[in-house]
Amino acid sequence: MRAIVIGSLMTLTYVLQVTIFQHIRIGGISPNFLVMIVVSFALLRGSKEGALIGLFGGLLYDINFSLTIGSAMFSYTTLGYVCGKLHPYCYRENFILPFACTVVGSLYISVMNLLGYILRGKLAFGFFLRSIIIPELIYTITLTLIVYQIAYGVNYRLESNERRFRTMF
Amino acid sequence: MVLTFIGRRYDIALISAVADIITYPFQKVITLVTRSVSGGLQHFQDMQTLIDSNEVLANENAQLSYENAILAQFKTENEQLKSLLELDQRYKEYPSSGANVIGKDPGNWYQSFIIDKGIINGIAKNDIVLANGALVGYISEADPLSSTVLSIIDDRSYASVQVVRSSDVGILSGDIELTSAGVAIMEVNINADIVAGDQIITSYLSDRYPPGIQVGEVQEVVVGDNGLVQYAYVDPIADFQNLQHVLIISTTEQVEQ
């Protein structure tokens, strides 16, 4: 049940990002929804589930857009795992931890992307920082509050559902 | 069992095929709806413009049909001369088909996009993609229903091109700093004869792109820091910001020969 709901949520986000969210780009920069979802669910559910969500989210991106499979998959899996380690410190009505984790996560994913450029000999760090990394970071952390609310709502429903089934048997 | 059999039969990677089948209908439907809604609104705005432009076009049509007749004569003449030179082998017609763009890379780093034709429609990896008769890129990955196109302004793309006027050959690559402007960069020898306004086509050296496809026009030429190369900013004819319909040219036949 949980796997189906989170799986379809991720597929939906991916499809929307690829199609209709192209229109919400500001100055050609789009927010990174996958970071928000991975961070939110990792904080709410722990490192094992965080890593799994990161794995499948990254894989979905890789098989469609990357020339080599595994680059995005690795970054999102490690992100989910590390954020999941902070699960015990996460009080659910407190927004500071998800906020901070999204900042670090967005920077981490950008740096992993940057590695691909460095390997190809593109070293215009000033440009990358000014035109891609910082705008994407700001856009992502602005929207993360909404996405965290949704993830929190979905998780709450799922957990109350699971609890009901547990008492039934 | 069935999936494995189909996968083996048509050489399809299983996971990517499954993901493709799940996401394809959504992408297709959303794109269709978005496009038809914006198209419907545009319809009313365009009405008056159309009436005006229709008159102008009617006049232009008369003139063009006259010119067309002359060109048809040139064509037959050209064909005769070409058959004499046996050049038609090189410029032979490739099988082609149209497709719609149904998705773009969600990130900010790369410029690939998804089209709605796949292996089922006869698309293969490394096929060439055109728009407005000019080069857009090539198929970097073919899935059963959709395929991914790597455009020439993407940072990972390289293409061998030449200047029409002087036949100087260079390498056209995407550059992340120019991507937002839809411009690619061409690296040529310092002694090459290239100025702003030159037309760029694909070269005879490329093993991926057939020779003679239009690419774009040189905007500006600068000399590199090391004094060995010069860089030309090439403005592609294809409009990457509003790409909707593309033409796919199958070149796999050519490779097999």
Coordinates of C-alpha atoms in Angstrom, one line a residue:
Chain A
M1 CA 0.0 0.0 0.0
R2 CA 2.7 2.5 1.1
A3 CA 4.9 1.5 -1.8
I4 CA 2.1 2.0 -4.3
V5 CA 1.1 5.4 -2.9
I6 CA 4.7 6.8 -2.7
G7 CA 5.5 5.2 -6.1
S8 CA 2.6 6.8 -7.8
L9 CA 3.3 10.1 -6.0
M10 CA 6.9 10.0 -7.4
T11 CA 5.7 9.1 -10.9
L12 CA 3.2 11.9 -10.9
T13 CA 5.8 14.4 -9.8
Y14 CA 8.2 13.2 -12.4
V15 CA 5.6 13.4 -15.2
L16 CA 4.5 16.9 -14.1
Q17 CA 8.1 18.1 -13.9
V18 CA 8.8 16.9 -17.4
T19 CA 5.7 18.4 -18.9
I20 CA 3.7 21.1 -17.2
F21 CA 6.2 22.4 -14.7
Q22 CA 8.4 23.5 -17.6
H23 CA 6.1 26.6 -17.6
I24 CA 6.9 27.5 -14.0
R25 CA 10.6 28.0 -14.8
I26 CA 11.8 31.4 -13.6
G27 CA 14.6 32.7 -15.8
G28 CA 15.1 29.2 -17.2
I29 CA 15.6 27.7 -13.7
S30 CA 13.3 25.1 -12.4
P31 CA 13.1 23.8 -8.7
N32 CA 14.2 20.3 -7.9
F33 CA 11.1 18.5 -6.7
L34 CA 12.9 15.1 -6.4
V35 CA 15.2 16.6 -3.7
M36 CA 12.2 17.9 -1.7
I37 CA 10.3 14.5 -1.9
V38 CA 13.4 12.4 -1.0
V39 CA 14.3 14.7 1.9
S40 CA 10.7 14.9 3.2
F41 CA 10.1 11.1 3.2
A42 CA 13.6 10.3 4.5
L43 CA 13.1 12.6 7.5
L44 CA 9.6 11.2 8.2
R45 CA 10.4 7.5 7.7
G46 CA 14.1 6.9 8.3
S47 CA 17.2 6.0 6.3
K48 CA 16.1 2.7 4.8
E49 CA 13.0 4.1 3.1
G50 CA 14.8 7.4 2.3
A51 CA 17.5 5.5 0.4
L52 CA 14.9 3.4 -1.5
I53 CA 12.9 6.4 -2.6
G54 CA 16.1 8.1 -3.6
L55 CA 17.1 5.0 -5.5
F56 CA 13.9 4.8 -7.6
G57 CA 13.6 8.5 -8.1
G58 CA 17.2 8.8 -9.3
L59 CA 16.7 5.7 -11.5
L60 CA 13.6 7.2 -13.1
Y61 CA 15.6 10.3 -14.0
D62 CA 18.6 8.3 -15.2
I63 CA 16.9 5.9 -17.6
N64 CA 15.2 8.8 -19.3
F65 CA 17.8 11.5 -19.5
S66 CA 21.3 10.4 -18.5
L67 CA 23.7 9.0 -21.0
T68 CA 25.1 6.7 -18.3
I69 CA 22.8 5.0 -15.7
G70 CA 23.7 5.5 -12.1
S71 CA 24.9 9.1 -11.6
A72 CA 21.6 10.6 -10.3
M73 CA 20.7 7.3 -8.7
F74 CA 23.8 7.3 -6.6
S75 CA 23.4 11.0 -5.5
Y76 CA 19.7 10.6 -4.5
T77 CA 20.3 7.3 -2.7
T78 CA 23.0 8.7 -0.5
L79 CA 21.0 11.9 0.1
G80 CA 18.0 9.8 1.2
Y81 CA 20.2 7.6 3.4
V82 CA 22.0 10.5 5.1
C83 CA 18.8 12.5 5.7
G84 CA 17.1 9.4 7.1
K85 CA 19.8 9.2 9.7
L86 CA 18.3 12.4 11.1
H87 CA 14.9 10.8 11.5
P88 CA 15.1 10.5 15.3
Y89 CA 15.8 14.2 15.7
C90 CA 12.8 15.2 13.5
Y91 CA 9.8 16.6 15.3
R92 CA 7.1 16.5 12.7
E93 CA 5.6 20.0 13.3
N94 CA 9.0 21.6 13.3
F95 CA 10.0 22.9 9.8
I96 CA 13.6 23.9 10.6
L97 CA 15.1 20.5 10.0
P98 CA 13.5 19.7 6.6
F99 CA 14.3 23.3 5.6
A100 CA 18.0 22.8 6.5
C101 CA 18.2 19.4 4.9
T102 CA 16.7 20.6 1.6
V103 CA 19.4 23.4 1.5
V104 CA 22.2 20.8 2.0
G105 CA 20.5 18.3 -0.3
S106 CA 20.0 20.8 -3.1
L107 CA 23.7 21.9 -2.8
Y108 CA 24.8 18.2 -2.7
I109 CA 22.9 17.3 -5.9
S110 CA 24.3 20.4 -7.6
V111 CA 27.8 19.5 -6.6
M112 CA 27.3 15.9 -8.0
N113 CA 26.1 17.4 -11.3
L114 CA 29.0 19.7 -11.2
L115 CA 31.4 16.7 -11.0
G116 CA 30.2 15.7 -14.5
Y117 CA 31.1 19.1 -15.8
I118 CA 34.5 19.1 -14.1
L119 CA 35.3 15.8 -15.7
R120 CA 34.6 17.3 -19.1
G121 CA 36.9 20.2 -18.3
K122 CA 34.3 23.0 -17.7
L123 CA 35.6 24.9 -14.7
A124 CA 33.5 28.1 -14.8
F125 CA 32.6 27.8 -11.1
G126 CA 31.5 31.4 -10.7
F127 CA 29.0 31.0 -13.5
F128 CA 27.7 27.8 -12.2
L129 CA 27.2 29.2 -8.7
R130 CA 25.7 32.5 -9.9
S131 CA 23.4 31.2 -12.6
I132 CA 22.4 27.7 -11.7
I133 CA 23.2 26.6 -8.1
I134 CA 22.0 29.6 -6.1
P135 CA 18.8 30.3 -8.1
E136 CA 17.8 26.6 -8.0
L137 CA 18.5 26.5 -4.2
I138 CA 16.4 29.5 -3.5
Y139 CA 13.5 28.3 -5.7
T140 CA 13.7 24.8 -4.2
I141 CA 13.7 25.9 -0.5
T142 CA 10.8 28.3 -1.2
L143 CA 8.6 25.4 -2.4
T144 CA 9.9 22.8 0.1
L145 CA 7.5 24.1 2.8
I146 CA 4.5 23.2 0.6
V147 CA 5.9 19.8 -0.5
Y148 CA 6.8 18.9 3.1
Q149 CA 3.2 19.7 4.1
I150 CA 1.9 17.4 1.4
A151 CA 4.4 14.6 2.3
Y152 CA 3.5 15.0 6.0
G153 CA -0.2 14.7 5.1
V154 CA 0.3 11.7 2.9
N155 CA 2.5 10.0 5.6
Y156 CA -0.1 10.7 8.3
R157 CA -2.9 9.2 6.3
L158 CA -0.8 6.1 5.5
E159 CA 0.2 5.6 9.1
S160 CA -3.3 5.9 10.4
N161 CA -4.4 3.5 7.7
E162 CA -1.7 1.0 8.7
R163 CA -2.6 1.3 12.4
R164 CA -6.2 0.5 11.7
F165 CA -5.2 -2.6 9.8
R166 CA -2.9 -3.6 12.6
T167 CA -5.7 -3.5 15.3
M168 CA -8.0 -5.4 13.0
F169 CA -5.9 -8.6 13.0
Chain B
M1 CA 8.0 -14.3 -18.8
V2 CA 6.2 -12.5 -21.6
L3 CA 8.1 -9.3 -20.9
T4 CA 11.4 -11.1 -20.9
F5 CA 10.5 -12.7 -24.2
I6 CA 9.5 -9.4 -25.8
G7 CA 12.6 -7.8 -24.3
R8 CA 14.8 -10.4 -25.9
R9 CA 13.0 -10.3 -29.2
Y10 CA 13.3 -6.5 -29.7
D11 CA 16.4 -5.9 -27.6
I12 CA 14.6 -3.6 -25.0
A13 CA 16.0 -2.9 -21.5
L14 CA 13.3 -4.2 -19.1
I15 CA 13.2 -1.5 -16.4
S16 CA 13.4 1.4 -18.8
A17 CA 10.7 -0.2 -20.9
V18 CA 8.4 -0.6 -17.8
A19 CA 9.0 3.0 -16.7
D20 CA 8.4 4.2 -20.2
I21 CA 5.1 2.4 -20.5
I22 CA 3.9 3.9 -17.2
T23 CA 5.0 7.5 -17.8
Y24 CA 4.2 7.7 -21.6
P25 CA 0.4 8.1 -21.4
F26 CA 0.6 10.8 -18.8
Q27 CA 3.2 12.8 -20.6
K28 CA 1.3 12.5 -23.8
V29 CA -2.1 13.5 -22.4
I30 CA -0.8 16.4 -20.4
T31 CA 1.1 17.8 -23.4
L32 CA -1.9 17.4 -25.6
V33 CA -4.2 19.2 -23.1
T34 CA -1.7 22.1 -22.5
R35 CA -1.2 22.6 -26.2
S36 CA -4.9 22.5 -27.1
V37 CA -5.9 24.9 -24.3
S38 CA -3.2 27.4 -25.3
G39 CA -4.0 26.8 -28.9
G40 CA -7.7 27.5 -28.3
L41 CA -7.0 30.9 -26.7
Q42 CA -4.5 31.8 -29.4
H43 CA -7.3 31.1 -32.0
F44 CA -9.3 34.1 -31.2
Q45 CA -6.3 36.5 -31.0
D46 CA -5.1 35.4 -34.4
M47 CA -8.4 35.8 -36.4
Q48 CA -7.9 39.4 -37.6
T49 CA -4.2 38.9 -38.3
L50 CA -5.1 35.9 -40.4
I51 CA -7.6 37.9 -42.6
D52 CA -4.9 40.6 -43.2
S53 CA -2.1 38.2 -43.9
N54 CA -4.3 36.1 -46.2
E55 CA -4.5 38.9 -48.8
V56 CA -0.7 39.4 -48.7
L57 CA -0.2 35.7 -49.0
A58 CA -2.5 35.4 -52.0
N59 CA -0.4 37.9 -53.9
E60 CA 2.8 36.2 -52.8
N61 CA 1.4 32.8 -53.9
A62 CA 0.9 34.0 -57.5
Q63 CA 4.5 35.2 -57.6
L64 CA 5.9 32.0 -56.0
S65 CA 4.1 29.7 -58.3
Y66 CA 5.7 31.5 -61.2
E67 CA 9.1 31.2 -59.6
N68 CA 8.4 27.5 -58.7
A69 CA 7.9 26.7 -62.4
I70 CA 11.4 28.1 -63.1
L71 CA 12.8 26.2 -60.2
A72 CA 11.3 23.0 -61.4
Q73 CA 13.2 23.4 -64.7
F74 CA 16.4 23.9 -62.7
K75 CA 15.6 20.8 -60.7
T76 CA 15.3 18.6 -63.7
E77 CA 18.4 20.1 -65.2
N78 CA 20.2 19.6 -61.9
E79 CA 19.1 16.0 -61.7
Q80 CA 20.4 15.3 -65.1
L81 CA 23.8 16.9 -64.3
K82 CA 24.0 15.1 -61.0
S83 CA 23.4 11.7 -62.6
L84 CA 26.2 12.5 -64.9
L85 CA 28.4 13.2 -62.0
E86 CA 27.0 10.2 -60.0
L87 CA 26.6 12.4 -56.9
D88 CA 23.1 11.2 -56.1
Q89 CA 24.5 8.3 -54.1
R90 CA 25.8 10.8 -51.5
Y91 CA 22.6 12.9 -51.1
K92 CA 20.2 10.0 -51.3
E93 CA 16.8 10.3 -49.5
Y94 CA 16.7 8.9 -46.0
P95 CA 13.4 7.5 -44.6
S96 CA 11.9 10.1 -42.3
S97 CA 9.0 10.5 -39.9
G98 CA 7.5 13.3 -37.8
A99 CA 7.1 13.4 -34.0
N100 CA 6.0 15.6 -31.1
V101 CA 8.0 16.8 -28.2
I102 CA 6.2 15.5 -25.0
G103 CA 8.7 16.3 -22.3
K104 CA 11.9 18.2 -21.4
D105 CA 14.7 17.5 -18.9
P106 CA 13.4 18.7 -15.5
G107 CA 16.9 19.8 -14.3
N108 CA 18.8 22.9 -15.0
W109 CA 22.0 21.3 -16.3
Y110 CA 21.2 19.6 -19.5
Q111 CA 19.0 20.1 -22.6
S112 CA 17.6 16.8 -23.6
F113 CA 14.0 16.1 -24.4
I114 CA 11.5 13.3 -25.0
I115 CA 9.5 12.7 -28.2
D116 CA 6.4 10.5 -28.6
K117 CA 7.8 7.9 -31.1
G118 CA 9.8 4.9 -30.1
I119 CA 11.1 1.5 -31.3
I120 CA 7.6 0.5 -32.2
N121 CA 7.5 3.4 -34.7
G122 CA 10.8 2.3 -36.2
I123 CA 13.0 4.8 -34.3
A124 CA 16.5 3.6 -33.5
K125 CA 19.4 4.9 -31.4
N126 CA 21.6 7.5 -33.2
D127 CA 18.8 8.6 -35.6
I128 CA 19.0 12.3 -36.6
V129 CA 16.5 14.8 -35.4
L130 CA 15.6 17.9 -37.4
A131 CA 13.3 20.9 -37.0
N132 CA 12.5 23.6 -39.5
G133 CA 14.9 21.7 -41.9
A134 CA 17.8 22.3 -39.5
L135 CA 19.7 20.1 -37.1
V136 CA 18.4 19.6 -33.6
G137 CA 20.3 16.6 -32.3
Y138 CA 20.3 12.8 -32.3
I139 CA 18.4 10.0 -30.5
S140 CA 20.5 9.2 -27.4
E141 CA 18.1 6.5 -26.2
A142 CA 15.2 4.7 -27.9
D143 CA 12.5 3.2 -25.6
P144 CA 9.5 1.2 -26.8
L145 CA 7.0 4.1 -26.9
S146 CA 9.1 7.2 -26.6
S147 CA 12.7 8.2 -27.1
T148 CA 15.2 10.8 -25.7
V149 CA 16.8 13.4 -27.9
L150 CA 20.2 15.0 -27.1
S151 CA 20.1 18.5 -28.6
I152 CA 23.2 20.2 -30.1
I153 CA 23.1 22.9 -27.5
D154 CA 23.4 20.3 -24.7
D155 CA 26.8 20.4 -22.9
R156 CA 27.4 16.7 -23.7
S157 CA 26.9 17.0 -27.4
Y158 CA 29.6 17.3 -30.1
A159 CA 29.2 17.5 -33.8
S160 CA 31.6 17.9 -36.7
V161 CA 30.5 20.9 -38.9
Q162 CA 31.9 23.0 -41.7
V163 CA 31.6 26.5 -43.0
V164 CA 29.6 26.5 -46.3
R165 CA 31.7 29.4 -47.8
S166 CA 35.2 28.2 -47.1
S167 CA 34.6 24.5 -46.3
D168 CA 36.7 24.8 -43.1
V169 CA 35.8 22.1 -40.6
G170 CA 35.3 22.5 -36.9
I171 CA 33.7 21.0 -33.9
L172 CA 30.3 22.3 -32.7
S173 CA 29.6 21.7 -29.1
G174 CA 27.0 22.9 -26.6
D175 CA 28.1 25.2 -23.8
I176 CA 26.3 25.5 -20.5
E177 CA 27.0 29.3 -20.4
L178 CA 25.3 29.8 -23.7
T179 CA 22.6 27.2 -23.4
S180 CA 20.0 29.7 -22.0
A181 CA 20.5 31.8 -25.1
G182 CA 20.0 28.8 -27.3
V183 CA 23.5 29.3 -28.8
A184 CA 26.2 26.6 -29.5
I185 CA 30.0 27.2 -29.8
M186 CA 32.2 26.1 -32.7
E187 CA 35.9 25.5 -32.4
V188 CA 37.9 26.0 -35.6
N189 CA 41.6 26.4 -36.5
I190 CA 43.1 29.8 -36.1
N191 CA 43.8 30.0 -39.8
A192 CA 40.2 29.1 -40.8
D193 CA 38.3 31.6 -42.9
I194 CA 35.2 32.3 -40.8
V195 CA 33.3 35.6 -40.2
A196 CA 30.0 36.6 -38.6
G197 CA 27.1 35.7 -40.9
D198 CA 28.6 32.5 -42.3
Q199 CA 26.3 29.5 -42.8
I200 CA 27.2 26.3 -41.0
I201 CA 26.3 22.8 -42.2
T202 CA 27.3 19.3 -40.9
S203 CA 30.5 18.1 -42.4
Y204 CA 31.6 15.1 -44.5
L205 CA 33.7 13.9 -41.5
S206 CA 30.9 13.1 -39.1
D207 CA 30.0 9.5 -38.6
R208 CA 26.8 10.3 -36.9
Y209 CA 25.3 13.1 -38.9
P210 CA 24.9 12.9 -42.7
P211 CA 26.8 15.7 -44.6
G212 CA 25.1 18.9 -45.7
I213 CA 22.4 19.4 -43.1
Q214 CA 21.8 23.0 -42.1
V215 CA 22.9 23.9 -38.6
G216 CA 22.8 27.7 -38.2
E217 CA 24.5 31.0 -38.7
V218 CA 27.7 32.4 -37.1
Q219 CA 27.0 35.4 -34.7
E220 CA 30.4 36.3 -33.6
V221 CA 34.0 35.0 -33.9
V222 CA 36.6 35.3 -31.1
V223 CA 40.2 34.2 -30.9
G224 CA 40.9 31.6 -28.1
D225 CA 43.3 32.4 -25.2
N226 CA 46.0 30.0 -26.4
G227 CA 46.1 31.6 -29.9
L228 CA 45.7 28.2 -31.6
V229 CA 41.9 28.1 -32.1
Q230 CA 39.1 30.6 -32.7
Y231 CA 35.6 30.2 -31.3
A232 CA 32.5 31.0 -33.3
Y233 CA 29.1 31.5 -31.6
V234 CA 26.6 29.7 -33.8
D235 CA 22.9 30.6 -33.6
P236 CA 21.0 27.4 -34.6
I237 CA 18.1 27.8 -37.0
A238 CA 16.0 25.4 -34.9
D239 CA 14.2 27.2 -32.1
F240 CA 15.0 25.2 -28.9
Q241 CA 12.8 27.3 -26.6
N242 CA 9.6 26.5 -28.4
L243 CA 10.3 23.1 -30.0
Q244 CA 7.1 21.2 -30.7
H245 CA 7.3 19.2 -33.9
V246 CA 10.5 17.4 -35.0
L247 CA 11.5 15.3 -38.0
I248 CA 13.4 12.1 -37.5
I249 CA 15.7 10.8 -40.1
S250 CA 16.8 7.1 -40.0
T251 CA 20.4 6.6 -40.7
T252 CA 20.8 3.0 -39.5
E253 CA 20.4 1.7 -43.0
Q254 CA 23.4 3.7 -44.0
V255 CA 25.6 2.3 -41.2
E256 CA 24.8 -1.3 -42.1
Q257 CA 25.9 -1.0 -45.6

